[in-house]
Structures are given as structure tokens and as C-alpha cells.
Amino acid sequence: MILSLLSPHEIASHFDAGSMRRAHAYAEDGSTSRPDILSLDEHHVVANAYVSGSARTAYVVRLEAESDGVELDLQTLCNCPVRFQCKHGAALALVLGRTFHRRERAAETPTWEHRLSELLEQLADLAPPERDLPGVALGFTY
């Protein structure tokens, strides 16, 4: 799926280092709204988001990514003065990629019932073997 290609390393190959540094901050500090995915299929995604920058109003950012199975073509458009491939677009790409990878990791995480079952099995392995031992007489002194 196209969203699996939006790794930080891949995203960084489409933006300059300064934009990426600032984009990481925007993606981390809540400056980037939740992406609105307008179109999504196996090889193509279009998404919009608002990114708060240094201006009073948030910038509107559009991301379009397409893959032929080998290479990723990632383009962003923003209403900031830079317009194309800006830090706001990089922030949207980072948030979109993290959202996908977070969901992917959550799907791999076992349910609590499965994890509890594994732990109980481990505890059973640690328990001493059950044997029919003769009773022990207890003596009391006082």
C-alpha cells in the first residue's frame, strides 16, 4: 500500500534538511491537524491537512503521493510563501506516515487475552513439578 512507503527516510529524500527539521517539530507538537484523506488506493493517495506555522492562521497543505511499485513520487502544495515541498508539506507527510505505521504496529500487537495466555503458560513452566509426596508431620513446641 502507498501509505507504507511514507517512512521518515523516504519522506526526507523529497525535502531539504532544514524543512525536515522544522517538519518533525510540527508533526510532534500538534501543529499538524489530522490528515483528511481525499483519495486512496494501492498506488496513490491525496490528503489535506492544516499546519500551524509562524503565521496567525494555519496553512492549508495538500499531499499527493504515487508509486509505480519501485519509486515514490511525493508532491506537496501549500498556501505558505514557499508553496511547493515546504516544511508544512513535510509535516503532513510525516503525520500521515506515522498514522499508518502506528496502525500497522497496533494490528501486530497481540490482544490482552492472547498475552495473558502466554504469561500463564510461562508461569506454568516455572512451577515446580507436581508429585505425590508423603505428608509431613508438623510438631509444635512451646
Short mmCIF file of N, CA and C in Angstrom, two decimals:
data_model
loop_
_atom_site.label_atom_id
_atom_site.label_comp_id
_atom_site.label_asym_id
_atom_site.label_seq_id
_atom_site.Cartn_x
_atom_site.Cartn_y
_atom_site.Cartn_z
N MET A 1 0.84 -1.19 0.00
CA MET A 1 0.00 0.00 0.00
C MET A 1 0.88 1.24 0.00
N ILE A 2 0.43 2.27 -0.61
CA ILE A 2 1.16 3.52 -0.76
C ILE A 2 1.56 4.13 0.59
N LEU A 3 0.69 4.04 1.59
CA LEU A 3 1.00 4.66 2.88
C LEU A 3 2.18 3.99 3.57
N SER A 4 2.41 2.73 3.29
CA SER A 4 3.55 2.04 3.91
C SER A 4 4.89 2.59 3.41
N LEU A 5 4.87 3.30 2.30
CA LEU A 5 6.10 3.88 1.74
C LEU A 5 6.47 5.21 2.40
N LEU A 6 5.57 5.77 3.18
CA LEU A 6 5.81 7.08 3.79
C LEU A 6 6.61 6.94 5.09
N SER A 7 7.82 6.45 4.97
CA SER A 7 8.72 6.35 6.12
C SER A 7 9.46 7.67 6.26
N PRO A 8 9.95 8.00 7.45
CA PRO A 8 10.72 9.26 7.61
C PRO A 8 11.90 9.35 6.64
N HIS A 9 12.57 8.24 6.42
CA HIS A 9 13.73 8.24 5.49
C HIS A 9 13.29 8.58 4.07
N GLU A 10 12.22 7.94 3.62
CA GLU A 10 11.72 8.19 2.26
C GLU A 10 11.21 9.63 2.13
N ILE A 11 10.50 10.10 3.13
CA ILE A 11 9.99 11.47 3.10
C ILE A 11 11.14 12.46 3.01
N ALA A 12 12.20 12.22 3.78
CA ALA A 12 13.36 13.12 3.80
C ALA A 12 14.04 13.23 2.43
N SER A 13 13.89 12.21 1.61
CA SER A 13 14.51 12.27 0.28
C SER A 13 13.78 13.22 -0.66
N HIS A 14 12.62 13.73 -0.24
CA HIS A 14 11.82 14.63 -1.07
C HIS A 14 11.83 16.08 -0.58
N PHE A 15 12.51 16.33 0.55
CA PHE A 15 12.54 17.67 1.14
C PHE A 15 13.97 18.01 1.56
N ASP A 16 14.26 19.31 1.67
CA ASP A 16 15.59 19.70 2.14
C ASP A 16 15.70 19.48 3.65
N ALA A 17 16.94 19.45 4.15
CA ALA A 17 17.20 19.12 5.56
C ALA A 17 16.56 20.13 6.52
N GLY A 18 16.61 21.41 6.19
CA GLY A 18 16.01 22.43 7.06
C GLY A 18 14.51 22.26 7.18
N SER A 19 13.86 21.98 6.07
CA SER A 19 12.41 21.76 6.09
C SER A 19 12.07 20.53 6.92
N MET A 20 12.88 19.49 6.80
CA MET A 20 12.62 18.27 7.57
C MET A 20 12.78 18.50 9.06
N ARG A 21 13.78 19.27 9.46
CA ARG A 21 13.98 19.57 10.88
C ARG A 21 12.74 20.26 11.46
N ARG A 22 12.28 21.28 10.77
CA ARG A 22 11.09 22.01 11.24
C ARG A 22 9.83 21.15 11.13
N ALA A 23 9.76 20.32 10.11
CA ALA A 23 8.59 19.45 9.92
C ALA A 23 8.45 18.46 11.07
N HIS A 24 9.56 17.91 11.53
CA HIS A 24 9.50 16.98 12.66
C HIS A 24 8.88 17.67 13.87
N ALA A 25 9.27 18.91 14.11
CA ALA A 25 8.71 19.67 15.24
C ALA A 25 7.20 19.88 15.04
N TYR A 26 6.80 20.27 13.83
CA TYR A 26 5.37 20.48 13.55
C TYR A 26 4.57 19.19 13.69
N ALA A 27 5.17 18.08 13.31
CA ALA A 27 4.48 16.79 13.40
C ALA A 27 4.37 16.33 14.84
N GLU A 28 5.35 16.69 15.67
CA GLU A 28 5.37 16.25 17.07
C GLU A 28 4.53 17.11 18.00
N ASP A 29 4.52 18.42 17.76
CA ASP A 29 3.91 19.32 18.76
C ASP A 29 2.42 19.60 18.55
N GLY A 30 1.80 18.88 17.64
CA GLY A 30 0.37 19.06 17.43
C GLY A 30 0.01 20.19 16.48
N SER A 31 0.99 20.74 15.80
CA SER A 31 0.73 21.83 14.85
C SER A 31 0.05 21.33 13.58
N THR A 32 0.13 20.03 13.34
CA THR A 32 -0.46 19.45 12.13
C THR A 32 -1.77 18.77 12.48
N SER A 33 -2.84 19.15 11.79
CA SER A 33 -4.14 18.53 12.06
C SER A 33 -4.15 17.09 11.56
N ARG A 34 -5.17 16.39 11.97
CA ARG A 34 -5.34 15.03 11.48
C ARG A 34 -5.58 15.08 9.97
N PRO A 35 -4.83 14.29 9.19
CA PRO A 35 -5.00 14.35 7.73
C PRO A 35 -6.38 13.91 7.28
N ASP A 36 -6.89 14.60 6.29
CA ASP A 36 -8.15 14.25 5.65
C ASP A 36 -7.78 13.56 4.34
N ILE A 37 -7.99 12.25 4.25
CA ILE A 37 -7.62 11.50 3.05
C ILE A 37 -8.76 11.62 2.04
N LEU A 38 -8.45 12.26 0.93
CA LEU A 38 -9.44 12.51 -0.11
C LEU A 38 -9.54 11.36 -1.10
N SER A 39 -8.43 10.70 -1.34
CA SER A 39 -8.38 9.61 -2.30
C SER A 39 -7.28 8.64 -1.86
N LEU A 40 -7.59 7.35 -1.93
CA LEU A 40 -6.61 6.36 -1.51
C LEU A 40 -6.84 5.06 -2.26
N ASP A 41 -5.79 4.55 -2.88
CA ASP A 41 -5.81 3.20 -3.41
C ASP A 41 -4.40 2.62 -3.24
N GLU A 42 -4.15 1.49 -3.80
CA GLU A 42 -2.88 0.79 -3.59
C GLU A 42 -1.66 1.61 -3.99
N HIS A 43 -1.77 2.44 -5.02
CA HIS A 43 -0.62 3.15 -5.57
C HIS A 43 -0.71 4.67 -5.51
N HIS A 44 -1.76 5.21 -4.89
CA HIS A 44 -1.97 6.66 -4.96
C HIS A 44 -2.72 7.15 -3.73
N VAL A 45 -2.30 8.30 -3.20
CA VAL A 45 -3.02 8.92 -2.09
C VAL A 45 -3.02 10.43 -2.27
N VAL A 46 -4.14 11.05 -1.92
CA VAL A 46 -4.27 12.50 -1.87
C VAL A 46 -4.84 12.83 -0.49
N ALA A 47 -4.16 13.74 0.21
CA ALA A 47 -4.60 14.10 1.56
C ALA A 47 -4.41 15.59 1.79
N ASN A 48 -5.27 16.16 2.64
CA ASN A 48 -5.17 17.56 3.06
C ASN A 48 -5.01 17.61 4.57
N ALA A 49 -4.40 18.71 5.04
CA ALA A 49 -4.33 18.96 6.48
C ALA A 49 -4.07 20.45 6.68
N TYR A 50 -4.28 20.89 7.91
CA TYR A 50 -3.92 22.25 8.31
C TYR A 50 -2.66 22.15 9.16
N VAL A 51 -1.71 23.04 8.88
CA VAL A 51 -0.48 23.07 9.66
C VAL A 51 -0.28 24.49 10.18
N SER A 52 -0.22 24.62 11.50
CA SER A 52 0.02 25.92 12.11
C SER A 52 1.51 26.22 12.05
N GLY A 53 1.82 27.34 11.46
CA GLY A 53 3.22 27.75 11.37
C GLY A 53 3.42 29.05 12.10
N SER A 54 4.27 29.89 11.57
CA SER A 54 4.55 31.17 12.22
C SER A 54 3.45 32.20 11.95
N ALA A 55 2.61 31.95 10.96
CA ALA A 55 1.51 32.88 10.66
C ALA A 55 0.37 32.70 11.66
N ARG A 56 -0.50 33.67 11.72
CA ARG A 56 -1.64 33.60 12.65
C ARG A 56 -2.62 32.51 12.28
N THR A 57 -2.83 32.31 11.00
CA THR A 57 -3.75 31.28 10.55
C THR A 57 -2.97 30.06 10.08
N ALA A 58 -3.61 28.91 10.19
CA ALA A 58 -2.95 27.67 9.75
C ALA A 58 -2.89 27.63 8.23
N TYR A 59 -1.84 27.01 7.73
CA TYR A 59 -1.69 26.83 6.30
C TYR A 59 -2.47 25.59 5.86
N VAL A 60 -3.02 25.66 4.65
CA VAL A 60 -3.71 24.51 4.06
C VAL A 60 -2.68 23.79 3.20
N VAL A 61 -2.51 22.50 3.46
CA VAL A 61 -1.50 21.71 2.76
C VAL A 61 -2.17 20.54 2.07
N ARG A 62 -1.72 20.28 0.85
CA ARG A 62 -2.21 19.12 0.09
C ARG A 62 -1.01 18.25 -0.26
N LEU A 63 -1.17 16.97 -0.05
CA LEU A 63 -0.13 16.00 -0.38
C LEU A 63 -0.68 15.05 -1.42
N GLU A 64 0.14 14.74 -2.41
CA GLU A 64 -0.21 13.72 -3.38
C GLU A 64 1.00 12.82 -3.55
N ALA A 65 0.79 11.53 -3.35
CA ALA A 65 1.87 10.56 -3.49
C ALA A 65 1.41 9.45 -4.42
N GLU A 66 2.35 9.02 -5.24
CA GLU A 66 2.06 7.97 -6.21
C GLU A 66 3.27 7.06 -6.31
N SER A 67 3.02 5.78 -6.45
CA SER A 67 4.11 4.82 -6.58
C SER A 67 3.83 3.86 -7.71
N ASP A 68 4.88 3.53 -8.45
CA ASP A 68 4.77 2.52 -9.50
C ASP A 68 5.23 1.16 -9.00
N GLY A 69 5.42 1.05 -7.71
CA GLY A 69 5.90 -0.19 -7.11
C GLY A 69 7.40 -0.17 -6.87
N VAL A 70 8.09 0.79 -7.49
CA VAL A 70 9.54 0.90 -7.33
C VAL A 70 9.90 2.22 -6.67
N GLU A 71 9.42 3.31 -7.25
CA GLU A 71 9.74 4.64 -6.74
C GLU A 71 8.49 5.36 -6.24
N LEU A 72 8.73 6.25 -5.29
CA LEU A 72 7.64 7.07 -4.75
C LEU A 72 7.78 8.48 -5.29
N ASP A 73 6.71 9.00 -5.85
CA ASP A 73 6.64 10.39 -6.27
C ASP A 73 5.78 11.11 -5.24
N LEU A 74 6.38 12.03 -4.50
CA LEU A 74 5.70 12.73 -3.41
C LEU A 74 5.73 14.22 -3.69
N GLN A 75 4.55 14.83 -3.81
CA GLN A 75 4.43 16.26 -4.09
C GLN A 75 3.52 16.89 -3.05
N THR A 76 3.90 18.08 -2.58
CA THR A 76 3.04 18.81 -1.66
C THR A 76 2.85 20.23 -2.17
N LEU A 77 1.68 20.77 -1.87
CA LEU A 77 1.31 22.13 -2.24
C LEU A 77 0.73 22.78 -0.99
N CYS A 78 1.16 24.02 -0.74
CA CYS A 78 0.76 24.71 0.48
C CYS A 78 0.47 26.17 0.14
N ASN A 79 -0.35 26.84 0.95
CA ASN A 79 -0.61 28.25 0.69
C ASN A 79 0.37 29.16 1.44
N CYS A 80 1.48 28.61 1.93
CA CYS A 80 2.55 29.42 2.53
C CYS A 80 3.37 30.06 1.39
N PRO A 81 4.27 30.99 1.71
CA PRO A 81 5.07 31.63 0.66
C PRO A 81 5.95 30.68 -0.16
N VAL A 82 6.38 29.56 0.42
CA VAL A 82 7.24 28.61 -0.31
C VAL A 82 6.42 27.84 -1.34
N ARG A 83 5.21 27.50 -1.02
CA ARG A 83 4.24 26.82 -1.88
C ARG A 83 4.50 25.33 -2.11
N PHE A 84 5.65 24.95 -2.68
CA PHE A 84 5.90 23.56 -3.06
C PHE A 84 6.97 22.94 -2.18
N GLN A 85 6.74 21.69 -1.76
CA GLN A 85 7.71 20.91 -0.98
C GLN A 85 8.24 21.71 0.23
N CYS A 86 7.36 22.34 0.95
CA CYS A 86 7.73 23.14 2.11
C CYS A 86 7.72 22.31 3.39
N LYS A 87 8.11 22.93 4.50
CA LYS A 87 8.14 22.24 5.80
C LYS A 87 6.74 21.79 6.22
N HIS A 88 5.71 22.53 5.82
CA HIS A 88 4.34 22.17 6.18
C HIS A 88 3.93 20.89 5.45
N GLY A 89 4.33 20.77 4.19
CA GLY A 89 4.05 19.55 3.42
C GLY A 89 4.80 18.36 3.99
N ALA A 90 6.04 18.59 4.41
CA ALA A 90 6.82 17.50 5.03
C ALA A 90 6.16 17.06 6.34
N ALA A 91 5.63 18.02 7.11
CA ALA A 91 4.95 17.68 8.36
C ALA A 91 3.71 16.81 8.09
N LEU A 92 2.94 17.17 7.07
CA LEU A 92 1.78 16.37 6.70
C LEU A 92 2.21 14.96 6.31
N ALA A 93 3.26 14.84 5.52
CA ALA A 93 3.75 13.52 5.11
C ALA A 93 4.18 12.69 6.33
N LEU A 94 4.88 13.32 7.27
CA LEU A 94 5.31 12.62 8.48
C LEU A 94 4.12 12.12 9.30
N VAL A 95 3.12 13.00 9.48
CA VAL A 95 1.94 12.61 10.26
C VAL A 95 1.18 11.49 9.56
N LEU A 96 1.02 11.59 8.28
CA LEU A 96 0.32 10.56 7.52
C LEU A 96 1.06 9.23 7.62
N GLY A 97 2.38 9.26 7.46
CA GLY A 97 3.18 8.05 7.57
C GLY A 97 3.13 7.45 8.96
N ARG A 98 3.24 8.28 9.98
CA ARG A 98 3.19 7.78 11.36
C ARG A 98 1.84 7.17 11.68
N THR A 99 0.78 7.79 11.19
CA THR A 99 -0.56 7.25 11.43
C THR A 99 -0.67 5.85 10.86
N PHE A 100 -0.17 5.65 9.65
CA PHE A 100 -0.24 4.33 9.02
C PHE A 100 0.62 3.34 9.79
N HIS A 101 1.87 3.71 10.11
CA HIS A 101 2.77 2.78 10.78
C HIS A 101 2.31 2.47 12.20
N ARG A 102 1.67 3.42 12.87
CA ARG A 102 1.13 3.18 14.21
C ARG A 102 0.01 2.15 14.14
N ARG A 103 -0.87 2.28 13.15
CA ARG A 103 -1.96 1.31 12.98
C ARG A 103 -1.42 -0.06 12.64
N GLU A 104 -0.37 -0.10 11.82
CA GLU A 104 0.23 -1.37 11.43
C GLU A 104 0.82 -2.07 12.65
N ARG A 105 1.52 -1.33 13.51
CA ARG A 105 2.08 -1.90 14.73
C ARG A 105 0.98 -2.36 15.68
N ALA A 106 -0.11 -1.59 15.77
CA ALA A 106 -1.21 -1.97 16.65
C ALA A 106 -1.85 -3.27 16.18
N ALA A 107 -1.93 -3.47 14.89
CA ALA A 107 -2.51 -4.70 14.36
C ALA A 107 -1.63 -5.90 14.68
N GLU A 108 -0.32 -5.69 14.80
CA GLU A 108 0.60 -6.76 15.12
C GLU A 108 0.62 -7.07 16.61
N THR A 109 0.15 -6.15 17.43
CA THR A 109 0.17 -6.34 18.87
C THR A 109 -0.88 -7.36 19.27
N PRO A 110 -0.48 -8.37 20.05
CA PRO A 110 -1.47 -9.36 20.43
C PRO A 110 -2.52 -8.78 21.37
N THR A 111 -3.67 -9.38 21.36
CA THR A 111 -4.73 -8.93 22.25
C THR A 111 -4.34 -9.25 23.67
N TRP A 112 -5.00 -8.63 24.63
CA TRP A 112 -4.65 -8.88 26.02
C TRP A 112 -4.94 -10.32 26.42
N GLU A 113 -5.96 -10.92 25.81
CA GLU A 113 -6.26 -12.32 26.13
C GLU A 113 -5.12 -13.23 25.68
N HIS A 114 -4.62 -12.97 24.48
CA HIS A 114 -3.52 -13.76 23.94
C HIS A 114 -2.28 -13.59 24.81
N ARG A 115 -1.99 -12.37 25.19
CA ARG A 115 -0.82 -12.10 26.03
C ARG A 115 -0.97 -12.74 27.41
N LEU A 116 -2.15 -12.69 27.99
CA LEU A 116 -2.39 -13.32 29.29
C LEU A 116 -2.19 -14.83 29.19
N SER A 117 -2.68 -15.42 28.14
CA SER A 117 -2.50 -16.86 27.93
C SER A 117 -1.02 -17.22 27.85
N GLU A 118 -0.24 -16.41 27.13
CA GLU A 118 1.21 -16.66 27.04
C GLU A 118 1.87 -16.56 28.41
N LEU A 119 1.49 -15.56 29.19
CA LEU A 119 2.08 -15.39 30.52
C LEU A 119 1.72 -16.56 31.45
N LEU A 120 0.47 -17.02 31.38
CA LEU A 120 0.07 -18.15 32.21
C LEU A 120 0.84 -19.42 31.85
N GLU A 121 1.09 -19.61 30.56
CA GLU A 121 1.88 -20.76 30.12
C GLU A 121 3.31 -20.65 30.64
N GLN A 122 3.88 -19.45 30.60
CA GLN A 122 5.23 -19.26 31.13
C GLN A 122 5.28 -19.53 32.62
N LEU A 123 4.26 -19.08 33.35
CA LEU A 123 4.21 -19.34 34.80
C LEU A 123 4.08 -20.83 35.08
N ALA A 124 3.29 -21.53 34.29
CA ALA A 124 3.13 -22.98 34.48
C ALA A 124 4.46 -23.69 34.25
N ASP A 125 5.25 -23.22 33.31
CA ASP A 125 6.57 -23.82 33.06
C ASP A 125 7.51 -23.60 34.23
N LEU A 126 7.34 -22.51 34.95
CA LEU A 126 8.21 -22.19 36.09
C LEU A 126 7.79 -22.90 37.37
N ALA A 127 6.57 -23.38 37.44
CA ALA A 127 6.08 -24.03 38.66
C ALA A 127 6.82 -25.34 38.88
N PRO A 128 7.01 -25.71 40.15
CA PRO A 128 7.67 -26.99 40.42
C PRO A 128 6.79 -28.14 39.94
N PRO A 129 7.41 -29.25 39.60
CA PRO A 129 6.62 -30.38 39.11
C PRO A 129 5.69 -30.91 40.21
N GLU A 130 4.53 -31.36 39.80
CA GLU A 130 3.59 -31.92 40.76
C GLU A 130 3.97 -33.37 41.03
N ARG A 131 4.14 -33.69 42.32
CA ARG A 131 4.45 -35.07 42.72
C ARG A 131 3.58 -35.42 43.91
N ASP A 132 3.32 -36.68 44.04
CA ASP A 132 2.60 -37.16 45.21
C ASP A 132 3.62 -37.42 46.31
N LEU A 133 3.88 -36.43 47.13
CA LEU A 133 4.83 -36.56 48.21
C LEU A 133 4.07 -36.93 49.48
N PRO A 134 4.73 -37.71 50.34
CA PRO A 134 4.05 -38.04 51.60
C PRO A 134 3.86 -36.79 52.44
N GLY A 135 2.84 -36.78 53.25
CA GLY A 135 2.57 -35.65 54.13
C GLY A 135 3.69 -35.49 55.17
N VAL A 136 3.89 -34.34 55.62
CA VAL A 136 4.91 -34.03 56.61
C VAL A 136 4.22 -33.74 57.92
N ALA A 137 4.69 -34.42 58.98
CA ALA A 137 4.11 -34.16 60.31
C ALA A 137 4.71 -32.90 60.86
N LEU A 138 3.88 -32.08 61.41
CA LEU A 138 4.35 -30.83 62.00
C LEU A 138 4.37 -31.00 63.51
N GLY A 139 5.42 -30.58 64.12
CA GLY A 139 5.50 -30.62 65.57
C GLY A 139 5.52 -29.23 66.13
N PHE A 140 4.82 -29.05 67.24
CA PHE A 140 4.78 -27.74 67.87
C PHE A 140 5.50 -27.81 69.20
N THR A 141 6.27 -26.82 69.45
CA THR A 141 6.87 -26.70 70.77
C THR A 141 6.51 -25.37 71.35
N TYR A 142 6.35 -25.38 72.72
CA TYR A 142 6.05 -24.13 73.37
C TYR A 142 6.63 -24.09 74.71
#
